[in-house]
Amino acid sequence: MTDGHRPGDGAELEDVESPPLSVEGVTVRYGSTVAVVDADLEAYAGEFIAITGHSGAGKSSLLWAIGGAVACEGTVRIGDEEVRDRAQAARLGIEVIPQGSALAVLLSAEENVTLPLLARGVRAEQAQRRAKAALESVGLHESGSHLAEELSGGQQQRVAVARGLALRGRVLLADEPTSELDHDNRERVLALLRAEARRGAIVIMATHDPEAAEEADGEIRLDDGQLETIRTPAG
């Protein structure tokens, strides 16, 4: 990253001022199927935005296009930098909490959180501290040594949230982060996402849950790939 958090700098709680995120004319196709159509979106540091819509509306496709993980037409920029692929997106501080957790099931919860930090150059001792703190923040401080495959679906989802939080990106893309959670843990995770925005990150959450969407500052609805602004963060 060119500003904000530098991996391995030893900071425990560091604010970040994300550059603006700009999505211009993004279209995502899978063969003859068009999942997202000519989407435009702007988001700024400190904003928590929900993308809503029915299953299959294109929410995940838009998130993954922003995160550089799926090919798209149009452009995605953070500041002056164009996002071209997932590796570059990660270097620019765009992190993803995937739907369904996507954990390495034969690694422990703590290892699932620690290894991405090590891959970003965070020192081992610091990575372990951050992983433990992130797991504690999602209520899994006693489950760090458990293999991911031993955890329930809701616990796995919270590990994925902890992994995304521990990376401390400038942009955090959360794909249905509360779908597997009970009420208390849903509220816990939403509070953590709000806290990420307060520290200066841009947080974009795809969700089919209208109550979760209400917790965000703004809401954009996808309907058959088309974006419609429902309320703006300033509204």
XYZ file of C-alpha atoms in Angstrom:
235
model
C 0.000 0.000 0.000
C 1.124 3.496 -0.624
C -0.487 4.950 2.485
C -2.427 3.853 5.548
C -1.463 0.560 7.160
C 1.907 -0.991 6.328
C 2.007 -4.735 7.037
C 4.268 -5.592 9.922
C 4.472 -2.075 11.345
C 3.479 -3.304 14.799
C 0.394 -1.111 15.156
C -2.434 -2.779 17.041
C -5.244 -0.328 16.319
C -4.582 1.901 13.344
C -6.933 4.233 11.536
C -6.819 4.389 7.772
C -8.094 7.000 5.330
C -9.222 5.124 2.257
C -9.005 6.879 -1.093
C -12.335 7.064 -2.945
C -13.572 3.895 -4.620
C -14.973 4.384 -8.111
C -16.876 1.776 -10.135
C -17.643 2.911 -13.683
C -19.644 0.985 -16.250
C -18.905 -2.408 -14.739
C -20.554 -5.316 -16.527
C -19.979 -8.935 -15.489
C -20.750 -11.751 -17.922
C -20.640 -15.509 -17.507
C -20.891 -16.750 -21.051
C -24.260 -15.581 -22.372
C -25.483 -14.654 -18.863
C -25.087 -11.026 -17.811
C -24.892 -10.834 -13.998
C -24.173 -7.102 -13.605
C -25.109 -4.444 -16.159
C -23.204 -1.161 -16.541
C -22.888 -0.533 -12.792
C -21.670 2.808 -11.454
C -20.812 3.309 -7.795
C -18.782 5.751 -5.726
C -17.836 5.210 -2.101
C -15.718 7.195 0.312
C -13.711 6.703 3.487
C -15.920 6.029 6.481
C -18.930 4.798 4.511
C -20.757 1.541 5.215
C -22.905 0.604 2.212
C -25.276 -2.334 1.787
C -25.935 -3.898 -1.612
C -29.291 -5.650 -1.511
C -31.369 -7.739 -3.896
C -32.841 -11.175 -4.342
C -30.725 -14.308 -4.708
C -29.124 -14.283 -8.145
C -29.481 -10.510 -8.573
C -25.716 -10.096 -9.066
C -24.627 -8.910 -5.604
C -21.723 -11.334 -5.254
C -20.626 -10.778 -8.845
C -20.414 -7.027 -8.271
C -18.452 -7.482 -5.047
C -15.990 -9.869 -6.674
C -15.578 -7.531 -9.645
C -14.678 -4.711 -7.238
C -12.270 -7.110 -5.517
C -10.564 -7.993 -8.799
C -11.570 -11.659 -8.620
C -13.827 -11.824 -11.692
C -13.251 -10.355 -15.128
C -15.460 -7.413 -16.011
C -15.996 -4.669 -18.513
C -15.639 -1.113 -17.239
C -13.245 0.110 -14.583
C -12.751 -0.136 -10.833
C -10.421 2.386 -9.215
C -9.255 3.110 -5.707
C -7.828 6.583 -5.757
C -5.858 6.877 -8.997
C -5.120 3.143 -9.201
C -7.152 0.881 -11.486
C -7.942 -2.576 -10.071
C -7.004 -5.193 -12.661
C -6.850 -8.470 -10.729
C -7.192 -9.956 -7.259
C -3.484 -9.762 -6.406
C -3.349 -6.066 -7.243
C -6.584 -5.436 -5.362
C -5.044 -6.988 -2.258
C -1.925 -4.834 -2.650
C -4.170 -1.787 -2.811
C -5.913 -2.802 0.402
C -9.157 -4.292 -0.953
C -10.102 -7.257 1.240
C -12.975 -9.726 0.842
C -15.053 -11.679 3.350
C -16.489 -14.388 1.085
C -19.886 -15.978 1.369
C -19.621 -19.496 2.793
C -16.348 -18.718 4.633
C -13.953 -20.466 2.160
C -11.733 -21.705 4.979
C -8.957 -24.283 4.796
C -10.838 -26.972 6.715
C -7.750 -28.876 7.902
C -6.202 -25.781 9.448
C -7.212 -24.336 12.796
C -9.327 -21.229 13.089
C -6.280 -19.254 14.203
C -4.183 -20.553 11.316
C -6.879 -19.533 8.853
C -6.650 -15.985 10.164
C -2.857 -15.905 10.601
C -1.690 -17.259 7.243
C -3.081 -14.421 5.086
C -1.349 -11.954 7.386
C 1.972 -13.765 6.983
C 1.448 -13.748 3.212
C 1.120 -9.941 3.380
C 4.441 -9.620 5.197
C 3.199 -9.228 8.770
C 5.750 -10.579 11.262
C 4.819 -13.920 12.812
C 4.429 -12.666 16.382
C 2.359 -9.693 15.261
C 0.243 -11.891 12.977
C -0.579 -14.236 15.846
C -1.572 -11.330 18.102
C -3.809 -9.865 15.431
C -5.379 -13.241 14.686
C -6.160 -13.854 18.361
C -7.609 -10.359 18.751
C -9.766 -10.752 15.635
C -11.094 -14.119 16.796
C -11.856 -12.659 20.202
C -13.745 -9.793 18.558
C -16.119 -12.280 16.885
C -16.539 -14.316 20.080
C -14.263 -17.227 19.155
C -11.353 -16.707 21.546
C -11.766 -20.252 22.879
C -11.992 -21.874 19.438
C -8.732 -20.738 17.860
C -7.100 -24.172 18.087
C -10.114 -26.015 16.635
C -9.881 -27.236 13.057
C -12.195 -25.324 10.759
C -13.980 -28.549 9.842
C -14.875 -29.019 13.526
C -16.716 -25.706 13.670
C -20.366 -25.066 12.934
C -21.391 -23.103 9.860
C -21.942 -19.991 11.934
C -18.559 -20.331 13.623
C -16.849 -20.775 10.261
C -18.557 -17.623 9.037
C -17.236 -15.721 12.035
C -13.710 -17.018 11.361
C -14.014 -15.630 7.834
C -15.108 -12.289 9.281
C -12.163 -12.339 11.702
C -9.785 -13.074 8.819
C -11.100 -10.104 6.852
C -10.949 -7.781 9.839
C -7.406 -8.824 10.770
C -6.115 -7.760 7.351
C -7.217 -4.165 8.054
C -7.770 -3.149 4.467
C -8.766 0.214 3.090
C -11.817 -1.373 1.437
C -13.678 -4.310 3.012
C -16.116 -6.262 0.832
C -18.366 -8.546 2.891
C -20.514 -11.068 0.998
C -23.527 -12.112 3.127
C -21.449 -11.942 6.345
C -24.446 -12.535 8.635
C -26.270 -15.265 6.709
C -25.248 -18.120 9.036
C -25.478 -16.212 12.308
C -27.944 -16.042 15.174
C -29.250 -12.675 16.344
C -26.508 -11.890 18.876
C -23.634 -12.796 16.556
C -25.321 -11.000 13.668
C -25.381 -7.829 15.775
C -21.758 -8.407 16.810
C -20.572 -8.698 13.206
C -22.551 -5.666 12.038
C -21.027 -3.634 14.875
C -17.554 -4.722 13.781
C -18.253 -3.697 10.191
C -19.468 -0.303 11.392
C -16.266 0.019 13.426
C -14.210 -0.643 10.293
C -15.960 2.253 8.585
C -15.373 4.476 11.616
C -11.641 3.864 11.391
C -11.727 5.237 7.834
C -12.219 2.156 5.669
C -14.889 1.762 2.993
C -17.182 -1.141 3.879
C -19.514 -2.649 1.256
C -21.759 -5.504 2.359
C -23.869 -7.670 0.062
C -26.915 -8.929 1.918
C -30.408 -10.271 1.316
C -31.359 -9.411 4.922
C -33.308 -6.100 5.045
C -32.665 -5.711 8.775
C -28.907 -6.030 8.245
C -29.113 -3.534 5.380
C -30.787 -1.027 7.695
C -27.657 -1.026 9.841
C -25.600 0.354 6.943
C -25.284 4.070 6.190
C -26.507 3.672 2.617
C -28.233 1.078 0.456
C -27.982 0.165 -3.213
C -30.323 -2.421 -4.692
C -29.463 -4.776 -7.527
C -32.339 -6.057 -9.620
C -31.400 -8.383 -12.485
C -27.965 -6.792 -12.618
C -29.179 -3.190 -12.577
C -28.178 -0.860 -9.732
C -30.630 1.478 -8.026
C -29.698 3.800 -5.166
C -32.194 3.447 -2.311
C -30.530 5.779 0.198
C -27.166 7.482 0.279
C -24.740 7.436 3.231
C -25.355 11.149 3.740
C -29.147 10.588 3.702
